Amino acid sequence: MKNTSIFVVEDHSLTNLGIRQFFSERSNFIICGFASERDEAINKIAELAADNNLPDILILDMNLGACSGLDVLQVVKDKYPTIKVVVHSMYTNPGILSLALDYGALGFVSKDSMETELLRAVTDVVNGGSYVQQSLVTSLFTYRNLLDSLTRQEQNIFKKIIERKDNEQIAAELNLTLRSVENYLSRIYGKTGCRGHEELIKKFG
């Protein structure tokens, strides 16, 4: 049986090393590369692609210094759809979890969990399944019910807030006027009981 190749993207050097050591000690896994920030990850994966040596699994942190792991996730799933992504993050609020799944991640595990939880997620994803840590499922279900209560454009704006975009960025990316964004936000605040971006992010992101 072919060994499963893993690429690790994690900005904390000791955690990055620990993940690589944990999997390299298991005979059915090999580490094909690692990175600590967005551009390094994208460049190294491009080099692997040029050598026809893409990883089977990308283990991805959501916090990469000044950047978000969501940026890496979007690029990887757009350019290299065969790579299966498992998120390993301390940020487990349902908004981030939902966005990661929407962008193509097949697994999501909290850094607070045991190493065996990450191993189980990677194994399930390798075998063609998906895996969300059980303790995160209820909040994800509640969050997605909330999204269903919003209109399509309200959902789009809500997700941009979870991505830490300001009003001007949201307007530009969704081709809306700033006034329209503010009107939509007013409705979102009313439906969620929140009073601003910060409260929305704290509660859901």
PDB file of C-alpha atoms in Angstrom:
ATOM      1  CA  MET A   1       0.000   0.000   0.000  1.00  0.00           C
ATOM      2  CA  LYS A   2       1.249   3.464  -0.921  1.00  0.00           C
ATOM      3  CA  ASN A   3       2.271   5.618   2.015  1.00  0.00           C
ATOM      4  CA  THR A   4       0.211   8.757   2.637  1.00  0.00           C
ATOM      5  CA  SER A   5       2.242  11.928   2.057  1.00  0.00           C
ATOM      6  CA  ILE A   6       1.613  14.876   4.358  1.00  0.00           C
ATOM      7  CA  PHE A   7       2.484  18.569   4.103  1.00  0.00           C
ATOM      8  CA  VAL A   8       2.198  20.609   7.327  1.00  0.00           C
ATOM      9  CA  VAL A   9       1.394  24.329   7.417  1.00  0.00           C
ATOM     10  CA  GLU A  10       1.736  25.637  10.975  1.00  0.00           C
ATOM     11  CA  ASP A  11       3.263  28.898  12.192  1.00  0.00           C
ATOM     12  CA  HIS A  12       4.337  27.652  15.616  1.00  0.00           C
ATOM     13  CA  SER A  13       7.691  25.921  15.052  1.00  0.00           C
ATOM     14  CA  LEU A  14       7.427  23.417  17.910  1.00  0.00           C
ATOM     15  CA  THR A  15       3.878  22.428  16.967  1.00  0.00           C
ATOM     16  CA  ASN A  16       4.923  22.111  13.333  1.00  0.00           C
ATOM     17  CA  LEU A  17       7.808  19.846  14.323  1.00  0.00           C
ATOM     18  CA  GLY A  18       5.625  17.845  16.696  1.00  0.00           C
ATOM     19  CA  ILE A  19       3.022  17.091  14.024  1.00  0.00           C
ATOM     20  CA  ARG A  20       5.719  15.985  11.583  1.00  0.00           C
ATOM     21  CA  GLN A  21       7.384  13.755  14.145  1.00  0.00           C
ATOM     22  CA  PHE A  22       4.057  12.236  15.218  1.00  0.00           C
ATOM     23  CA  PHE A  23       3.170  11.148  11.683  1.00  0.00           C
ATOM     24  CA  SER A  24       6.688  10.217  10.543  1.00  0.00           C
ATOM     25  CA  GLU A  25       6.855   7.709  13.425  1.00  0.00           C
ATOM     26  CA  ARG A  26       3.983   5.812  11.774  1.00  0.00           C
ATOM     27  CA  SER A  27       5.023   3.547   8.944  1.00  0.00           C
ATOM     28  CA  ASN A  28       2.146   4.422   6.590  1.00  0.00           C
ATOM     29  CA  PHE A  29       2.855   8.179   6.550  1.00  0.00           C
ATOM     30  CA  ILE A  30       5.649  10.267   5.062  1.00  0.00           C
ATOM     31  CA  ILE A  31       6.268  13.993   5.439  1.00  0.00           C
ATOM     32  CA  CYS A  32       6.852  15.626   2.045  1.00  0.00           C
ATOM     33  CA  GLY A  33       7.205  19.207   3.266  1.00  0.00           C
ATOM     34  CA  PHE A  34       6.245  21.923   5.707  1.00  0.00           C
ATOM     35  CA  ALA A  35       5.815  25.684   5.941  1.00  0.00           C
ATOM     36  CA  SER A  36       5.139  28.296   8.588  1.00  0.00           C
ATOM     37  CA  GLU A  37       3.352  31.003   6.602  1.00  0.00           C
ATOM     38  CA  ARG A  38       1.101  31.519   3.571  1.00  0.00           C
ATOM     39  CA  ASP A  39       3.528  32.447   0.787  1.00  0.00           C
ATOM     40  CA  GLU A  40       6.050  29.829   1.840  1.00  0.00           C
ATOM     41  CA  ALA A  41       3.324  27.171   1.795  1.00  0.00           C
ATOM     42  CA  ILE A  42       1.979  28.172  -1.615  1.00  0.00           C
ATOM     43  CA  ASN A  43       5.472  28.330  -3.141  1.00  0.00           C
ATOM     44  CA  LYS A  44       6.590  24.986  -1.725  1.00  0.00           C
ATOM     45  CA  ILE A  45       3.408  23.231  -2.837  1.00  0.00           C
ATOM     46  CA  ALA A  46       3.879  24.707  -6.322  1.00  0.00           C
ATOM     47  CA  GLU A  47       7.392  23.223  -6.365  1.00  0.00           C
ATOM     48  CA  LEU A  48       6.000  19.827  -5.387  1.00  0.00           C
ATOM     49  CA  ALA A  49       3.395  20.128  -8.147  1.00  0.00           C
ATOM     50  CA  ALA A  50       6.147  20.858 -10.691  1.00  0.00           C
ATOM     51  CA  ASP A  51       7.862  17.634  -9.613  1.00  0.00           C
ATOM     52  CA  ASN A  52       4.553  15.738  -9.817  1.00  0.00           C
ATOM     53  CA  ASN A  53       4.832  15.074  -6.097  1.00  0.00           C
ATOM     54  CA  LEU A  54       1.804  16.765  -4.521  1.00  0.00           C
ATOM     55  CA  PRO A  55       0.942  15.708  -0.966  1.00  0.00           C
ATOM     56  CA  ASP A  56      -2.079  13.537  -0.300  1.00  0.00           C
ATOM     57  CA  ILE A  57      -2.935  15.485   2.855  1.00  0.00           C
ATOM     58  CA  LEU A  58      -2.400  19.096   3.905  1.00  0.00           C
ATOM     59  CA  ILE A  59      -2.581  19.685   7.658  1.00  0.00           C
ATOM     60  CA  LEU A  60      -3.397  23.378   7.959  1.00  0.00           C
ATOM     61  CA  ASP A  61      -3.433  25.863  10.817  1.00  0.00           C
ATOM     62  CA  MET A  62      -5.922  28.745  10.597  1.00  0.00           C
ATOM     63  CA  ASN A  63      -3.626  31.332  12.183  1.00  0.00           C
ATOM     64  CA  LEU A  64      -0.527  32.027  10.082  1.00  0.00           C
ATOM     65  CA  GLY A  65       0.733  35.231  11.635  1.00  0.00           C
ATOM     66  CA  ALA A  66      -0.719  38.158   9.716  1.00  0.00           C
ATOM     67  CA  CYS A  67      -2.511  35.806   7.307  1.00  0.00           C
ATOM     68  CA  SER A  68      -5.383  33.370   7.571  1.00  0.00           C
ATOM     69  CA  GLY A  69      -5.174  29.697   6.762  1.00  0.00           C
ATOM     70  CA  LEU A  70      -8.342  30.250   4.750  1.00  0.00           C
ATOM     71  CA  ASP A  71      -6.176  32.035   2.153  1.00  0.00           C
ATOM     72  CA  VAL A  72      -4.006  28.936   1.761  1.00  0.00           C
ATOM     73  CA  LEU A  73      -7.051  26.674   1.705  1.00  0.00           C
ATOM     74  CA  GLN A  74      -8.670  28.618  -1.137  1.00  0.00           C
ATOM     75  CA  VAL A  75      -5.508  28.632  -3.260  1.00  0.00           C
ATOM     76  CA  VAL A  76      -4.815  24.940  -2.683  1.00  0.00           C
ATOM     77  CA  LYS A  77      -8.350  23.775  -3.494  1.00  0.00           C
ATOM     78  CA  ASP A  78      -8.455  26.011  -6.570  1.00  0.00           C
ATOM     79  CA  LYS A  79      -5.086  24.967  -8.008  1.00  0.00           C
ATOM     80  CA  TYR A  80      -4.611  21.479  -6.569  1.00  0.00           C
ATOM     81  CA  PRO A  81      -8.057  19.955  -5.928  1.00  0.00           C
ATOM     82  CA  THR A  82      -6.622  16.473  -5.347  1.00  0.00           C
ATOM     83  CA  ILE A  83      -4.999  17.609  -2.079  1.00  0.00           C
ATOM     84  CA  LYS A  84      -7.199  16.754   0.893  1.00  0.00           C
ATOM     85  CA  VAL A  85      -7.109  19.343   3.664  1.00  0.00           C
ATOM     86  CA  VAL A  86      -7.445  18.724   7.400  1.00  0.00           C
ATOM     87  CA  VAL A  87      -7.594  21.870   9.534  1.00  0.00           C
ATOM     88  CA  HIS A  88      -5.814  21.738  12.907  1.00  0.00           C
ATOM     89  CA  SER A  89      -6.589  24.977  14.726  1.00  0.00           C
ATOM     90  CA  MET A  90      -7.038  26.667  18.079  1.00  0.00           C
ATOM     91  CA  TYR A  91      -9.754  28.770  16.430  1.00  0.00           C
ATOM     92  CA  THR A  92     -12.824  26.543  16.531  1.00  0.00           C
ATOM     93  CA  ASN A  93     -15.721  28.999  16.527  1.00  0.00           C
ATOM     94  CA  PRO A  94     -18.459  27.741  14.206  1.00  0.00           C
ATOM     95  CA  GLY A  95     -18.031  30.554  11.676  1.00  0.00           C
ATOM     96  CA  ILE A  96     -14.407  29.620  10.947  1.00  0.00           C
ATOM     97  CA  LEU A  97     -15.269  25.911  10.960  1.00  0.00           C
ATOM     98  CA  SER A  98     -18.130  26.444   8.518  1.00  0.00           C
ATOM     99  CA  LEU A  99     -16.000  28.588   6.187  1.00  0.00           C
ATOM    100  CA  ALA A 100     -13.214  26.010   6.187  1.00  0.00           C
ATOM    101  CA  LEU A 101     -15.681  23.280   5.181  1.00  0.00           C
ATOM    102  CA  ASP A 102     -17.263  25.557   2.556  1.00  0.00           C
ATOM    103  CA  TYR A 103     -13.815  26.207   1.063  1.00  0.00           C
ATOM    104  CA  GLY A 104     -13.093  22.502   0.753  1.00  0.00           C
ATOM    105  CA  ALA A 105     -11.541  21.228   3.985  1.00  0.00           C
ATOM    106  CA  LEU A 106     -12.566  17.639   4.725  1.00  0.00           C
ATOM    107  CA  GLY A 107     -11.417  17.539   8.334  1.00  0.00           C
ATOM    108  CA  PHE A 108     -11.379  19.914  11.289  1.00  0.00           C
ATOM    109  CA  VAL A 109      -9.746  19.223  14.654  1.00  0.00           C
ATOM    110  CA  SER A 110      -9.042  21.465  17.625  1.00  0.00           C
ATOM    111  CA  LYS A 111      -5.479  21.886  18.844  1.00  0.00           C
ATOM    112  CA  ASP A 112      -6.839  21.232  22.327  1.00  0.00           C
ATOM    113  CA  SER A 113      -7.547  17.618  21.365  1.00  0.00           C
ATOM    114  CA  MET A 114      -5.219  14.640  21.663  1.00  0.00           C
ATOM    115  CA  GLU A 115      -2.889  13.706  18.822  1.00  0.00           C
ATOM    116  CA  THR A 116      -5.005  10.608  18.226  1.00  0.00           C
ATOM    117  CA  GLU A 117      -7.911  12.871  17.222  1.00  0.00           C
ATOM    118  CA  LEU A 118      -5.806  14.384  14.445  1.00  0.00           C
ATOM    119  CA  LEU A 119      -4.665  10.909  13.406  1.00  0.00           C
ATOM    120  CA  ARG A 120      -8.272   9.746  13.218  1.00  0.00           C
ATOM    121  CA  ALA A 121      -9.241  12.786  11.121  1.00  0.00           C
ATOM    122  CA  VAL A 122      -6.371  12.248   8.690  1.00  0.00           C
ATOM    123  CA  THR A 123      -7.107   8.520   8.439  1.00  0.00           C
ATOM    124  CA  ASP A 124     -10.815   9.080   7.749  1.00  0.00           C
ATOM    125  CA  VAL A 125     -10.061  11.710   5.104  1.00  0.00           C
ATOM    126  CA  VAL A 126      -7.410   9.532   3.436  1.00  0.00           C
ATOM    127  CA  ASN A 127      -9.971   6.744   3.241  1.00  0.00           C
ATOM    128  CA  GLY A 128     -12.426   8.946   1.367  1.00  0.00           C
ATOM    129  CA  GLY A 129     -14.466  10.292   4.265  1.00  0.00           C
ATOM    130  CA  SER A 130     -14.637  13.500   6.242  1.00  0.00           C
ATOM    131  CA  TYR A 131     -14.160  14.273   9.928  1.00  0.00           C
ATOM    132  CA  VAL A 132     -15.279  17.050  12.247  1.00  0.00           C
ATOM    133  CA  GLN A 133     -14.364  16.709  15.901  1.00  0.00           C
ATOM    134  CA  GLN A 134     -17.516  15.624  17.704  1.00  0.00           C
ATOM    135  CA  SER A 135     -17.404  18.380  20.322  1.00  0.00           C
ATOM    136  CA  LEU A 136     -17.639  20.992  17.516  1.00  0.00           C
ATOM    137  CA  VAL A 137     -20.647  19.531  15.706  1.00  0.00           C
ATOM    138  CA  THR A 138     -23.438  21.033  17.829  1.00  0.00           C
ATOM    139  CA  SER A 139     -22.169  24.607  17.507  1.00  0.00           C
ATOM    140  CA  LEU A 140     -21.680  24.104  13.758  1.00  0.00           C
ATOM    141  CA  PHE A 141     -25.270  22.893  13.407  1.00  0.00           C
ATOM    142  CA  THR A 142     -26.567  25.922  15.359  1.00  0.00           C
ATOM    143  CA  TYR A 143     -24.485  28.296  13.254  1.00  0.00           C
ATOM    144  CA  ARG A 144     -25.705  26.846   9.977  1.00  0.00           C
ATOM    145  CA  ASN A 145     -29.301  27.144  11.155  1.00  0.00           C
ATOM    146  CA  LEU A 146     -28.587  30.823  11.787  1.00  0.00           C
ATOM    147  CA  LEU A 147     -27.163  31.204   8.265  1.00  0.00           C
ATOM    148  CA  ASP A 148     -30.321  29.630   6.860  1.00  0.00           C
ATOM    149  CA  SER A 149     -32.324  32.426   8.485  1.00  0.00           C
ATOM    150  CA  LEU A 150     -30.414  35.041   6.469  1.00  0.00           C
ATOM    151  CA  THR A 151     -30.956  36.000   2.847  1.00  0.00           C
ATOM    152  CA  ARG A 152     -28.305  34.990   0.320  1.00  0.00           C
ATOM    153  CA  GLN A 153     -26.682  38.448   0.296  1.00  0.00           C
ATOM    154  CA  GLU A 154     -26.822  38.656   4.087  1.00  0.00           C
ATOM    155  CA  GLN A 155     -25.040  35.301   4.217  1.00  0.00           C
ATOM    156  CA  ASN A 156     -22.362  36.575   1.847  1.00  0.00           C
ATOM    157  CA  ILE A 157     -21.746  39.642   3.989  1.00  0.00           C
ATOM    158  CA  PHE A 158     -21.870  37.662   7.219  1.00  0.00           C
ATOM    159  CA  LYS A 159     -19.161  35.309   5.910  1.00  0.00           C
ATOM    160  CA  LYS A 160     -16.977  38.261   4.900  1.00  0.00           C
ATOM    161  CA  ILE A 161     -17.205  39.563   8.465  1.00  0.00           C
ATOM    162  CA  ILE A 162     -16.096  36.163   9.780  1.00  0.00           C
ATOM    163  CA  GLU A 163     -13.113  36.505   7.402  1.00  0.00           C
ATOM    164  CA  ARG A 164     -12.277  39.786   9.196  1.00  0.00           C
ATOM    165  CA  LYS A 165     -13.134  42.007   6.209  1.00  0.00           C
ATOM    166  CA  ASP A 166     -14.135  45.631   6.879  1.00  0.00           C
ATOM    167  CA  ASN A 167     -17.097  47.370   5.244  1.00  0.00           C
ATOM    168  CA  GLU A 168     -15.033  48.850   2.402  1.00  0.00           C
ATOM    169  CA  GLN A 169     -13.521  45.436   1.543  1.00  0.00           C
ATOM    170  CA  ILE A 170     -16.943  43.790   1.660  1.00  0.00           C
ATOM    171  CA  ALA A 171     -18.409  46.428  -0.662  1.00  0.00           C
ATOM    172  CA  ALA A 172     -15.563  46.026  -3.155  1.00  0.00           C
ATOM    173  CA  GLU A 173     -15.575  42.214  -3.139  1.00  0.00           C
ATOM    174  CA  LEU A 174     -19.366  41.911  -3.482  1.00  0.00           C
ATOM    175  CA  ASN A 175     -19.721  44.856  -5.888  1.00  0.00           C
ATOM    176  CA  LEU A 176     -22.020  46.765  -3.535  1.00  0.00           C
ATOM    177  CA  THR A 177     -22.167  50.358  -2.396  1.00  0.00           C
ATOM    178  CA  LEU A 178     -20.990  51.092   1.115  1.00  0.00           C
ATOM    179  CA  ARG A 179     -24.510  52.227   1.978  1.00  0.00           C
ATOM    180  CA  SER A 180     -25.958  48.898   0.815  1.00  0.00           C
ATOM    181  CA  VAL A 181     -23.458  47.003   2.964  1.00  0.00           C
ATOM    182  CA  GLU A 182     -24.431  49.111   5.975  1.00  0.00           C
ATOM    183  CA  ASN A 183     -28.122  48.415   5.345  1.00  0.00           C
ATOM    184  CA  TYR A 184     -27.504  44.676   5.115  1.00  0.00           C
ATOM    185  CA  LEU A 185     -25.413  44.818   8.272  1.00  0.00           C
ATOM    186  CA  SER A 186     -28.243  46.495  10.134  1.00  0.00           C
ATOM    187  CA  ARG A 187     -30.518  43.571   9.247  1.00  0.00           C
ATOM    188  CA  ILE A 188     -27.824  41.040  10.221  1.00  0.00           C
ATOM    189  CA  TYR A 189     -27.345  42.726  13.588  1.00  0.00           C
ATOM    190  CA  GLY A 190     -31.086  42.605  14.178  1.00  0.00           C
ATOM    191  CA  LYS A 191     -31.333  38.904  13.355  1.00  0.00           C
ATOM    192  CA  THR A 192     -28.289  37.868  15.387  1.00  0.00           C
ATOM    193  CA  GLY A 193     -28.698  40.186  18.350  1.00  0.00           C
ATOM    194  CA  CYS A 194     -25.184  41.554  17.816  1.00  0.00           C
ATOM    195  CA  ARG A 195     -24.213  45.227  17.736  1.00  0.00           C
ATOM    196  CA  GLY A 196     -21.158  45.264  15.499  1.00  0.00           C
ATOM    197  CA  HIS A 197     -18.423  43.367  13.675  1.00  0.00           C
ATOM    198  CA  GLU A 198     -16.476  42.671  16.849  1.00  0.00           C
ATOM    199  CA  GLU A 199     -19.448  41.093  18.601  1.00  0.00           C
ATOM    200  CA  LEU A 200     -20.311  38.990  15.532  1.00  0.00           C
ATOM    201  CA  ILE A 201     -16.729  37.710  15.326  1.00  0.00           C
ATOM    202  CA  LYS A 202     -16.540  37.022  19.060  1.00  0.00           C
ATOM    203  CA  LYS A 203     -19.813  35.096  19.019  1.00  0.00           C
ATOM    204  CA  PHE A 204     -19.516  33.220  15.722  1.00  0.00           C
ATOM    205  CA  GLY A 205     -16.049  33.649  14.211  1.00  0.00           C
TER     206      GLY A 205
END
